[in-house]
Amino acid sequence: MNKTIQTVESAAAGSTFIIEDVYPLIDGGRFAVKRIAGERVEVWADIYRDGDAVVSAALIWRREQDREWRSEPMTPDGNDRWSGAFTPHEPGPYVYAIEAWTDEFATWSHAVARKQRSGADISLDAIEGAGLLTKAHGARQDAAEVIVRQCDDYLQTGDVTPLLSTELGEAMADSQSRPDLTRSPLFPLVIDRDRARFGAWYQMMPRSQSQISGQHGTLRDCIARVPDIAAMGFDVLYFTPIHPIGKTRRKGRNNAPVASETDPGSPYAIGSAEGGHDALHPELGTIEDFRALVATCLEYGLELALDFAVQCSPDHPWLTQHPEWFKWRPDRSVRTADGPYSDIIIPDFASVDRAGLWNAFRDAMLFWIDHGVTIFAIDNHDTAPLPFWDWLIGDIRRRHPEVILFSKTYARPKLMKGLAKLGFAQSFSYFPWRTTKWELEQYFGELTGYPERDFYRANLFVNTPDLLPYHLQSGEPWAFKSRVALAATLSGNFGIFGGFELLEHEAVPGREEYLDSEKYRIKQRDWDKPGNIKPYIAALNRIRNDNAALQQTANLRFLNIEDGETIAFAKEAADPANTVVAVIALSRHVREFWLPLGDLTIDVGGERRHVTALENLLTGEQSRIEWGGIRLRIDPDRDPALLFRCLA
């Protein structure tokens, strides 16, 4: 755990408070912890001072832009460990801190009670206690009435009993001065809406949605596909870039360096005479068509996500409007990216007018937000400096806390985590390259451990326009089903790129890339092609929507089965209580094995009970647990995944 120490000397109390080992914190509070709106934020800390005075502590929190603090009491859990919790209900940036102080009246009360039990004279102590009552200030009316009444009772009778009442102690707790009040540093917290935690993503190339061979798809064609995508249970419809595509250095089929007249180019080469990042590719349609698409998505329960790439084609209007935003070679040609990306230009984020460039990208994002986009998948962002992302994320979050930014880079592990710390609500992961049982268990043990679980939300894409993993290149249905079942159950967020449901698997020989990739061509499909796994994906999404345990990632526990080609794990929801066990085959062979469940418990009305039965979430069949487990059989050619709800 991270350790943060805040020490303040108090001349009045002659003591020192220590607040340390605060949880949750990311890098000592340098980066924000992430939580979901409506989710309890639990905070722990070690809080102590010298001597045996009674310590009180509170957890204070507020939205970053607010001035007034909210406060929740912290309670001691033994050995100077304190805990508290609060529940933010709106997305946005927050801060929280811990306050500690000496409860002078409680300290007096405890000391007097001890002396009274020993039979010592406490007459002077009683006078001192009554004197403390005169220092009470700012008390609520009900507390003030208690203080006055108990003080009068003491003064009239001389009996210390009224001063030692629990009622008076509670009234004084919030009504006395706190001369040694100590506040920790402010710690950042980001609250995202629920879609950041849970969602099924369907990515597609808009230009490939026409049903007429060779014809460029339109946004109206995309609208026609929305019901089919919604029927598979997806929550997010995710588009590759929809902007005008440059012609200079345009790539041909399969990333050929020279394009033919009919090649459409890569949508990631953004910008032409028709416009840049705030323009639509003319062949896709009009902004009115885009608004109609957003409305149709909402009608079917889908959100629209856009790729947002901070790069340009050589034909982007910015090159002539703002040449200072780019790097130029001695021959006055613009510096392009190298190798396979020679059709794009990376702007100079450190240019003399970097403020203008940064604002231009921000304004383009705001344009699409104004037109109904709520999610952006940030592409190629490891080429922009970290300070730019830090600034952009903070600026967008303050303006539109409902917007989700998804970091879609397969960069170095520490860079991916660093970008997540800066505030990206979701991130790509190395899931496509984790195929064996031990790799999956080790990797997800890392992602669900501390501190990663507090800042890194993995979105498990099984394929992308750039990635066709080797394990899918055989085209075997069981492999496609196994990988999508793993993605859909291991994480609250997963995604596919269109064509996966049709088992598309033709690869560039020796590479994890699609042959005749849609990045460089227009492709038409029969979306109901025989052999598709659309019903299987729909069933997975239905099960996810019906079971809160599968709508999160952190509460994951692997189960120990003696079969190296089968993985098993349990996931438990916090509220309402729901536990799901998943057993998924990692090879094609029929498997029979023993699933141990003897130490697995579930919450029943606040009480932990052992699992006594499993309910198959696909068939509804129930099986009793005997001798601490159950014998299972998986035939991957029929279904490589068994999903159960635990019963007690």
mmCIF file of C-alpha atoms in Angstrom, residues 124-439:
data_model
loop_
_atom_site.group_PDB
_atom_site.id
_atom_site.type_symbol
_atom_site.label_atom_id
_atom_site.label_comp_id
_atom_site.label_asym_id
_atom_site.label_seq_id
_atom_site.Cartn_x
_atom_site.Cartn_y
_atom_site.Cartn_z
ATOM 1 C CA LEU A 124 -12.332 18.706 40.881
ATOM 2 C CA ASP A 125 -12.557 16.634 37.689
ATOM 3 C CA ALA A 126 -16.308 17.265 37.597
ATOM 4 C CA ILE A 127 -15.756 21.017 37.771
ATOM 5 C CA GLU A 128 -13.254 20.753 34.904
ATOM 6 C CA GLY A 129 -15.772 18.814 32.841
ATOM 7 C CA ALA A 130 -18.462 21.414 33.419
ATOM 8 C CA GLY A 131 -15.959 24.029 32.291
ATOM 9 C CA LEU A 132 -15.509 22.174 28.998
ATOM 10 C CA LEU A 133 -19.248 22.495 28.386
ATOM 11 C CA THR A 134 -18.923 26.274 28.412
ATOM 12 C CA LYS A 135 -16.533 26.037 25.442
ATOM 13 C CA ALA A 136 -19.090 24.325 23.210
ATOM 14 C CA HIS A 137 -19.979 26.365 20.144
ATOM 15 C CA GLY A 138 -21.858 26.016 16.895
ATOM 16 C CA ALA A 139 -23.929 23.137 18.222
ATOM 17 C CA ARG A 140 -27.113 22.045 16.489
ATOM 18 C CA GLN A 141 -30.233 22.990 18.402
ATOM 19 C CA ASP A 142 -30.857 19.464 19.656
ATOM 20 C CA ALA A 143 -27.245 19.094 20.777
ATOM 21 C CA ALA A 144 -27.268 22.517 22.448
ATOM 22 C CA GLU A 145 -30.378 21.570 24.407
ATOM 23 C CA VAL A 146 -28.671 18.404 25.679
ATOM 24 C CA ILE A 147 -25.562 20.337 26.719
ATOM 25 C CA VAL A 148 -27.565 22.975 28.612
ATOM 26 C CA ARG A 149 -29.809 20.399 30.331
ATOM 27 C CA GLN A 150 -26.976 18.137 31.491
ATOM 28 C CA CYS A 151 -24.956 21.096 32.715
ATOM 29 C CA ASP A 152 -27.935 22.380 34.735
ATOM 30 C CA ASP A 153 -28.475 18.925 36.229
ATOM 31 C CA TYR A 154 -24.874 18.825 37.398
ATOM 32 C CA LEU A 155 -24.918 22.373 38.795
ATOM 33 C CA GLN A 156 -28.138 21.727 40.718
ATOM 34 C CA THR A 157 -27.112 18.369 42.187
ATOM 35 C CA GLY A 158 -23.297 18.322 42.139
ATOM 36 C CA ASP A 159 -23.605 14.766 40.819
ATOM 37 C CA VAL A 160 -21.143 14.007 38.003
ATOM 38 C CA THR A 161 -23.472 11.410 36.446
ATOM 39 C CA PRO A 162 -25.153 13.836 33.997
ATOM 40 C CA LEU A 163 -21.714 14.817 32.680
ATOM 41 C CA LEU A 164 -20.828 11.206 31.916
ATOM 42 C CA SER A 165 -23.944 10.376 29.916
ATOM 43 C CA THR A 166 -23.609 8.963 26.426
ATOM 44 C CA GLU A 167 -26.110 11.552 25.212
ATOM 45 C CA LEU A 168 -23.880 14.417 26.352
ATOM 46 C CA GLY A 169 -20.780 12.816 24.862
ATOM 47 C CA GLU A 170 -22.472 12.633 21.462
ATOM 48 C CA ALA A 171 -23.683 16.233 21.718
ATOM 49 C CA MET A 172 -20.189 17.467 22.589
ATOM 50 C CA ALA A 173 -18.466 15.459 19.862
ATOM 51 C CA ASP A 174 -19.440 17.988 17.179
ATOM 52 C CA SER A 175 -19.738 21.049 19.397
ATOM 53 C CA GLN A 176 -16.336 21.570 20.964
ATOM 54 C CA SER A 177 -13.322 23.387 19.635
ATOM 55 C CA ARG A 178 -10.637 21.423 17.839
ATOM 56 C CA PRO A 179 -7.411 23.333 18.407
ATOM 57 C CA ASP A 180 -5.213 20.488 17.187
ATOM 58 C CA LEU A 181 -7.262 19.611 14.086
ATOM 59 C CA THR A 182 -5.001 17.959 11.534
ATOM 60 C CA ARG A 183 -5.925 17.543 7.875
ATOM 61 C CA SER A 184 -4.141 15.243 5.471
ATOM 62 C CA PRO A 185 -3.230 16.414 1.966
ATOM 63 C CA LEU A 186 -6.081 16.451 -0.540
ATOM 64 C CA PHE A 187 -6.248 13.252 -2.569
ATOM 65 C CA PRO A 188 -7.726 13.147 -6.109
ATOM 66 C CA LEU A 189 -10.648 10.928 -7.065
ATOM 67 C CA VAL A 190 -12.422 10.482 -10.402
ATOM 68 C CA ILE A 191 -15.999 9.271 -10.537
ATOM 69 C CA ASP A 192 -17.108 7.816 -13.869
ATOM 70 C CA ARG A 193 -20.545 6.760 -14.953
ATOM 71 C CA ASP A 194 -21.433 3.088 -15.073
ATOM 72 C CA ARG A 195 -20.552 2.579 -18.746
ATOM 73 C CA ALA A 196 -16.888 2.942 -17.805
ATOM 74 C CA ARG A 197 -17.228 -0.205 -15.693
ATOM 75 C CA PHE A 198 -19.522 -2.323 -17.840
ATOM 76 C CA GLY A 199 -20.168 -2.519 -21.550
ATOM 77 C CA ALA A 200 -20.025 -4.698 -24.653
ATOM 78 C CA TRP A 201 -18.453 -2.926 -27.632
ATOM 79 C CA TYR A 202 -19.020 -3.584 -31.332
ATOM 80 C CA GLN A 203 -16.476 -1.910 -33.607
ATOM 81 C CA MET A 204 -17.059 -1.491 -37.332
ATOM 82 C CA MET A 205 -15.910 0.355 -40.430
ATOM 83 C CA PRO A 206 -18.840 2.567 -41.479
ATOM 84 C CA ARG A 207 -17.800 2.481 -45.135
ATOM 85 C CA SER A 208 -18.177 -1.326 -45.220
ATOM 86 C CA GLN A 209 -21.840 -1.397 -44.238
ATOM 87 C CA SER A 210 -23.354 -1.155 -47.713
ATOM 88 C CA GLN A 211 -24.998 -4.339 -49.023
ATOM 89 C CA ILE A 212 -24.122 -3.441 -52.616
ATOM 90 C CA SER A 213 -20.815 -4.909 -53.748
ATOM 91 C CA GLY A 214 -18.084 -2.300 -54.185
ATOM 92 C CA GLN A 215 -20.266 0.566 -53.004
ATOM 93 C CA HIS A 216 -19.091 2.899 -50.255
ATOM 94 C CA GLY A 217 -21.263 2.553 -47.148
ATOM 95 C CA THR A 218 -23.113 5.512 -45.685
ATOM 96 C CA LEU A 219 -24.343 6.495 -42.256
ATOM 97 C CA ARG A 220 -27.810 5.453 -43.412
ATOM 98 C CA ASP A 221 -26.385 1.967 -44.064
ATOM 99 C CA CYS A 222 -24.999 2.055 -40.519
ATOM 100 C CA ILE A 223 -28.446 2.966 -39.202
ATOM 101 C CA ALA A 224 -29.848 -0.103 -40.939
ATOM 102 C CA ARG A 225 -27.361 -2.293 -39.030
ATOM 103 C CA VAL A 226 -28.169 -0.934 -35.569
ATOM 104 C CA PRO A 227 -31.038 -3.397 -34.849
ATOM 105 C CA ASP A 228 -28.791 -6.384 -35.638
ATOM 106 C CA ILE A 229 -26.017 -5.104 -33.374
ATOM 107 C CA ALA A 230 -28.471 -4.360 -30.577
ATOM 108 C CA ALA A 231 -29.972 -7.838 -30.943
ATOM 109 C CA MET A 232 -26.547 -9.307 -30.142
ATOM 110 C CA GLY A 233 -26.665 -7.400 -26.845
ATOM 111 C CA PHE A 234 -24.017 -4.774 -27.480
ATOM 112 C CA ASP A 235 -24.018 -1.510 -25.540
ATOM 113 C CA VAL A 236 -21.558 0.542 -27.581
ATOM 114 C CA LEU A 237 -21.371 0.980 -31.360
ATOM 115 C CA TYR A 238 -17.792 1.985 -32.047
ATOM 116 C CA PHE A 239 -16.721 3.605 -35.343
ATOM 117 C CA THR A 240 -13.293 3.835 -36.869
ATOM 118 C CA PRO A 241 -12.531 7.442 -38.011
ATOM 119 C CA ILE A 242 -15.304 9.007 -40.083
ATOM 120 C CA HIS A 243 -13.400 12.037 -41.384
ATOM 121 C CA PRO A 244 -12.234 12.957 -44.905
ATOM 122 C CA ILE A 245 -9.276 10.829 -46.047
ATOM 123 C CA GLY A 246 -6.186 12.340 -47.645
ATOM 124 C CA LYS A 247 -4.986 11.378 -51.119
ATOM 125 C CA THR A 248 -1.303 12.285 -50.829
ATOM 126 C CA ARG A 249 0.685 9.145 -49.930
ATOM 127 C CA ARG A 250 -2.630 7.234 -49.786
ATOM 128 C CA LYS A 251 -2.151 3.535 -49.078
ATOM 129 C CA GLY A 252 -3.405 0.803 -51.371
ATOM 130 C CA ARG A 253 -4.738 -2.684 -50.704
ATOM 131 C CA ASN A 254 -2.954 -4.461 -47.851
ATOM 132 C CA ASN A 255 -1.032 -1.281 -46.999
ATOM 133 C CA ALA A 256 0.623 -1.089 -50.416
ATOM 134 C CA PRO A 257 2.689 2.117 -50.657
ATOM 135 C CA VAL A 258 0.959 3.137 -53.902
ATOM 136 C CA ALA A 259 -2.832 3.291 -54.206
ATOM 137 C CA SER A 260 -4.944 2.790 -57.279
ATOM 138 C CA GLU A 261 -7.652 5.228 -58.307
ATOM 139 C CA THR A 262 -10.317 3.051 -56.649
ATOM 140 C CA ASP A 263 -8.531 2.470 -53.345
ATOM 141 C CA PRO A 264 -10.356 4.333 -50.534
ATOM 142 C CA GLY A 265 -7.274 4.777 -48.346
ATOM 143 C CA SER A 266 -6.931 4.338 -44.603
ATOM 144 C CA PRO A 267 -9.506 6.211 -42.483
ATOM 145 C CA TYR A 268 -6.671 6.937 -40.052
ATOM 146 C CA ALA A 269 -5.066 9.288 -42.617
ATOM 147 C CA ILE A 270 -7.319 12.124 -41.513
ATOM 148 C CA GLY A 271 -7.908 15.289 -43.496
ATOM 149 C CA SER A 272 -8.409 16.496 -47.050
ATOM 150 C CA ALA A 273 -9.733 19.528 -48.885
ATOM 151 C CA GLU A 274 -13.178 18.569 -47.530
ATOM 152 C CA GLY A 275 -12.062 19.133 -43.935
ATOM 153 C CA GLY A 276 -10.307 17.641 -40.927
ATOM 154 C CA HIS A 277 -11.150 16.282 -37.489
ATOM 155 C CA ASP A 278 -14.479 18.099 -37.256
ATOM 156 C CA ALA A 279 -15.719 17.037 -40.701
ATOM 157 C CA LEU A 280 -17.480 13.952 -42.102
ATOM 158 C CA HIS A 281 -16.153 11.982 -45.034
ATOM 159 C CA PRO A 282 -18.466 13.166 -47.850
ATOM 160 C CA GLU A 283 -19.362 9.648 -49.002
ATOM 161 C CA LEU A 284 -20.643 8.758 -45.520
ATOM 162 C CA GLY A 285 -23.346 11.415 -45.615
ATOM 163 C CA THR A 286 -24.248 14.621 -43.850
ATOM 164 C CA ILE A 287 -24.238 15.853 -40.289
ATOM 165 C CA GLU A 288 -28.026 15.407 -40.333
ATOM 166 C CA ASP A 289 -27.433 11.721 -41.123
ATOM 167 C CA PHE A 290 -25.037 11.589 -38.171
ATOM 168 C CA ARG A 291 -27.658 13.040 -35.838
ATOM 169 C CA ALA A 292 -30.140 10.448 -37.115
ATOM 170 C CA LEU A 293 -27.600 7.703 -36.368
ATOM 171 C CA VAL A 294 -27.127 8.947 -32.783
ATOM 172 C CA ALA A 295 -30.902 9.031 -32.298
ATOM 173 C CA THR A 296 -31.302 5.496 -33.645
ATOM 174 C CA CYS A 297 -28.553 4.219 -31.359
ATOM 175 C CA LEU A 298 -30.286 5.741 -28.345
ATOM 176 C CA GLU A 299 -33.579 4.182 -29.449
ATOM 177 C CA TYR A 300 -31.935 0.749 -29.350
ATOM 178 C CA GLY A 301 -30.010 1.315 -26.122
ATOM 179 C CA LEU A 302 -26.631 1.879 -27.767
ATOM 180 C CA GLU A 303 -24.072 4.616 -27.273
ATOM 181 C CA LEU A 304 -21.905 5.821 -30.137
ATOM 182 C CA ALA A 305 -18.125 5.814 -29.737
ATOM 183 C CA LEU A 306 -15.711 7.427 -32.183
ATOM 184 C CA ASP A 307 -12.058 6.794 -32.836
ATOM 185 C CA PHE A 308 -10.152 9.992 -32.112
ATOM 186 C CA ALA A 309 -6.697 9.977 -33.694
ATOM 187 C CA VAL A 310 -4.272 12.851 -33.086
ATOM 188 C CA GLN A 311 -2.687 12.598 -36.526
ATOM 189 C CA CYS A 312 -3.216 14.060 -39.966
ATOM 190 C CA SER A 313 -2.843 13.174 -43.613
ATOM 191 C CA PRO A 314 -0.556 15.417 -45.708
ATOM 192 C CA ASP A 315 -3.747 16.980 -47.109
ATOM 193 C CA HIS A 316 -5.198 18.078 -43.770
ATOM 194 C CA PRO A 317 -6.257 21.759 -43.853
ATOM 195 C CA TRP A 318 -4.113 22.465 -40.813
ATOM 196 C CA LEU A 319 -0.915 22.077 -42.855
ATOM 197 C CA THR A 320 -1.707 25.213 -44.821
ATOM 198 C CA GLN A 321 -3.622 27.052 -42.108
ATOM 199 C CA HIS A 322 -1.108 26.359 -39.330
ATOM 200 C CA PRO A 323 2.236 25.174 -40.748
ATOM 201 C CA GLU A 324 3.843 25.967 -37.395
ATOM 202 C CA TRP A 325 2.041 22.940 -35.934
ATOM 203 C CA PHE A 326 4.187 20.514 -37.958
ATOM 204 C CA LYS A 327 7.802 19.536 -38.442
ATOM 205 C CA TRP A 328 9.364 20.410 -41.783
ATOM 206 C CA ARG A 329 12.424 18.908 -43.448
ATOM 207 C CA PRO A 330 15.274 20.954 -45.020
ATOM 208 C CA ASP A 331 13.640 20.635 -48.459
ATOM 209 C CA ARG A 332 10.424 22.155 -47.000
ATOM 210 C CA SER A 333 8.562 18.857 -47.152
ATOM 211 C CA VAL A 334 6.572 17.875 -44.101
ATOM 212 C CA ARG A 335 7.932 15.101 -41.923
ATOM 213 C CA THR A 336 5.680 12.026 -42.159
ATOM 214 C CA ALA A 337 5.589 8.925 -40.011
ATOM 215 C CA ASP A 338 7.862 6.055 -40.928
ATOM 216 C CA GLY A 339 7.289 2.718 -42.648
ATOM 217 C CA PRO A 340 3.741 1.382 -42.687
ATOM 218 C CA TYR A 341 2.341 4.730 -41.494
ATOM 219 C CA SER A 342 3.861 6.982 -44.167
ATOM 220 C CA ASP A 343 0.380 8.273 -45.084
ATOM 221 C CA ILE A 344 0.070 10.138 -41.779
ATOM 222 C CA ILE A 345 1.786 13.058 -40.077
ATOM 223 C CA ILE A 346 2.228 13.439 -36.350
ATOM 224 C CA PRO A 347 1.827 17.095 -35.366
ATOM 225 C CA ASP A 348 4.514 18.825 -33.368
ATOM 226 C CA PHE A 349 2.973 18.930 -29.895
ATOM 227 C CA ALA A 350 5.901 21.043 -28.679
ATOM 228 C CA SER A 351 5.584 23.652 -31.427
ATOM 229 C CA VAL A 352 5.800 27.370 -30.728
ATOM 230 C CA ASP A 353 1.981 27.441 -30.916
ATOM 231 C CA ARG A 354 1.353 24.238 -29.032
ATOM 232 C CA ALA A 355 -1.515 25.907 -27.163
ATOM 233 C CA GLY A 356 -3.275 26.495 -30.474
ATOM 234 C CA LEU A 357 -2.695 22.888 -31.593
ATOM 235 C CA TRP A 358 -3.833 21.411 -28.283
ATOM 236 C CA ASN A 359 -6.948 23.575 -28.286
ATOM 237 C CA ALA A 360 -7.721 22.577 -31.867
ATOM 238 C CA PHE A 361 -7.800 18.876 -30.971
ATOM 239 C CA ARG A 362 -9.875 19.673 -27.882
ATOM 240 C CA ASP A 363 -12.323 21.739 -29.924
ATOM 241 C CA ALA A 364 -12.720 18.915 -32.455
ATOM 242 C CA MET A 365 -13.664 16.570 -29.635
ATOM 243 C CA LEU A 366 -16.129 19.114 -28.256
ATOM 244 C CA PHE A 367 -17.709 19.372 -31.721
ATOM 245 C CA TRP A 368 -18.588 15.673 -31.724
ATOM 246 C CA ILE A 369 -19.724 15.802 -28.090
ATOM 247 C CA ASP A 370 -22.142 18.550 -29.121
ATOM 248 C CA HIS A 371 -23.463 16.153 -31.769
ATOM 249 C CA GLY A 372 -24.194 13.358 -29.303
ATOM 250 C CA VAL A 373 -20.942 11.394 -28.977
ATOM 251 C CA THR A 374 -20.359 10.245 -25.394
ATOM 252 C CA ILE A 375 -17.319 7.950 -25.819
ATOM 253 C CA PHE A 376 -13.994 8.438 -27.596
ATOM 254 C CA ALA A 377 -11.439 5.712 -28.301
ATOM 255 C CA ILE A 378 -8.097 7.478 -28.478
ATOM 256 C CA ASP A 379 -5.936 6.013 -31.236
ATOM 257 C CA ASN A 380 -2.180 6.324 -31.710
ATOM 258 C CA HIS A 381 -1.944 8.465 -28.611
ATOM 259 C CA ASP A 382 1.390 7.096 -27.474
ATOM 260 C CA THR A 383 2.899 9.452 -30.104
ATOM 261 C CA ALA A 384 1.595 12.525 -28.244
ATOM 262 C CA PRO A 385 3.258 13.704 -25.023
ATOM 263 C CA LEU A 386 1.840 12.719 -21.658
ATOM 264 C CA PRO A 387 1.282 16.369 -20.629
ATOM 265 C CA PHE A 388 -1.067 16.778 -23.596
ATOM 266 C CA TRP A 389 -3.221 13.852 -22.468
ATOM 267 C CA ASP A 390 -3.142 15.036 -18.876
ATOM 268 C CA TRP A 391 -4.431 18.435 -20.009
ATOM 269 C CA LEU A 392 -7.003 17.111 -22.504
ATOM 270 C CA ILE A 393 -8.493 14.554 -20.107
ATOM 271 C CA GLY A 394 -8.780 17.148 -17.347
ATOM 272 C CA ASP A 395 -10.313 19.758 -19.638
ATOM 273 C CA ILE A 396 -12.922 17.392 -21.095
ATOM 274 C CA ARG A 397 -13.744 15.929 -17.681
ATOM 275 C CA ARG A 398 -14.435 19.351 -16.204
ATOM 276 C CA ARG A 399 -16.677 20.303 -19.130
ATOM 277 C CA HIS A 400 -18.323 16.932 -19.730
ATOM 278 C CA PRO A 401 -17.841 14.497 -16.826
ATOM 279 C CA GLU A 402 -20.165 12.027 -18.575
ATOM 280 C CA VAL A 403 -17.726 11.517 -21.471
ATOM 281 C CA ILE A 404 -15.610 8.345 -21.431
ATOM 282 C CA LEU A 405 -12.102 8.314 -22.919
ATOM 283 C CA PHE A 406 -10.710 4.901 -23.877
ATOM 284 C CA SER A 407 -6.956 4.395 -24.279
ATOM 285 C CA LYS A 408 -6.569 1.998 -27.210
ATOM 286 C CA THR A 409 -2.849 1.464 -27.441
ATOM 287 C CA TYR A 410 -0.762 -1.698 -27.186
ATOM 288 C CA ALA A 411 2.317 0.106 -25.953
ATOM 289 C CA ARG A 412 4.875 -0.851 -23.336
ATOM 290 C CA PRO A 413 3.237 -2.055 -20.102
ATOM 291 C CA LYS A 414 4.386 0.851 -17.974
ATOM 292 C CA LEU A 415 3.331 3.400 -20.585
ATOM 293 C CA MET A 416 -0.114 1.793 -20.789
ATOM 294 C CA LYS A 417 -0.423 2.009 -17.017
ATOM 295 C CA GLY A 418 0.911 5.555 -17.010
ATOM 296 C CA LEU A 419 -1.742 6.630 -19.481
ATOM 297 C CA ALA A 420 -4.406 4.975 -17.341
ATOM 298 C CA LYS A 421 -3.139 6.871 -14.304
ATOM 299 C CA LEU A 422 -3.528 10.138 -16.197
ATOM 300 C CA GLY A 423 -7.246 9.475 -16.310
ATOM 301 C CA PHE A 424 -8.287 7.318 -19.261
ATOM 302 C CA ALA A 425 -11.453 5.571 -18.094
ATOM 303 C CA GLN A 426 -10.620 2.345 -19.962
ATOM 304 C CA SER A 427 -7.545 0.804 -21.567
ATOM 305 C CA PHE A 428 -6.555 -1.917 -23.971
ATOM 306 C CA SER A 429 -4.827 -4.882 -22.363
ATOM 307 C CA TYR A 430 -2.522 -7.737 -23.334
ATOM 308 C CA PHE A 431 -5.442 -10.163 -23.279
ATOM 309 C CA PRO A 432 -5.021 -11.039 -27.018
ATOM 310 C CA TRP A 433 -1.608 -12.517 -26.197
ATOM 311 C CA ARG A 434 -2.543 -14.273 -22.963
ATOM 312 C CA THR A 435 -3.684 -17.704 -24.082
ATOM 313 C CA THR A 436 -2.463 -20.305 -21.589
ATOM 314 C CA LYS A 437 -3.980 -20.895 -18.175
ATOM 315 C CA TRP A 438 -0.995 -19.637 -16.220
ATOM 316 C CA GLU A 439 -0.687 -16.531 -18.405
#
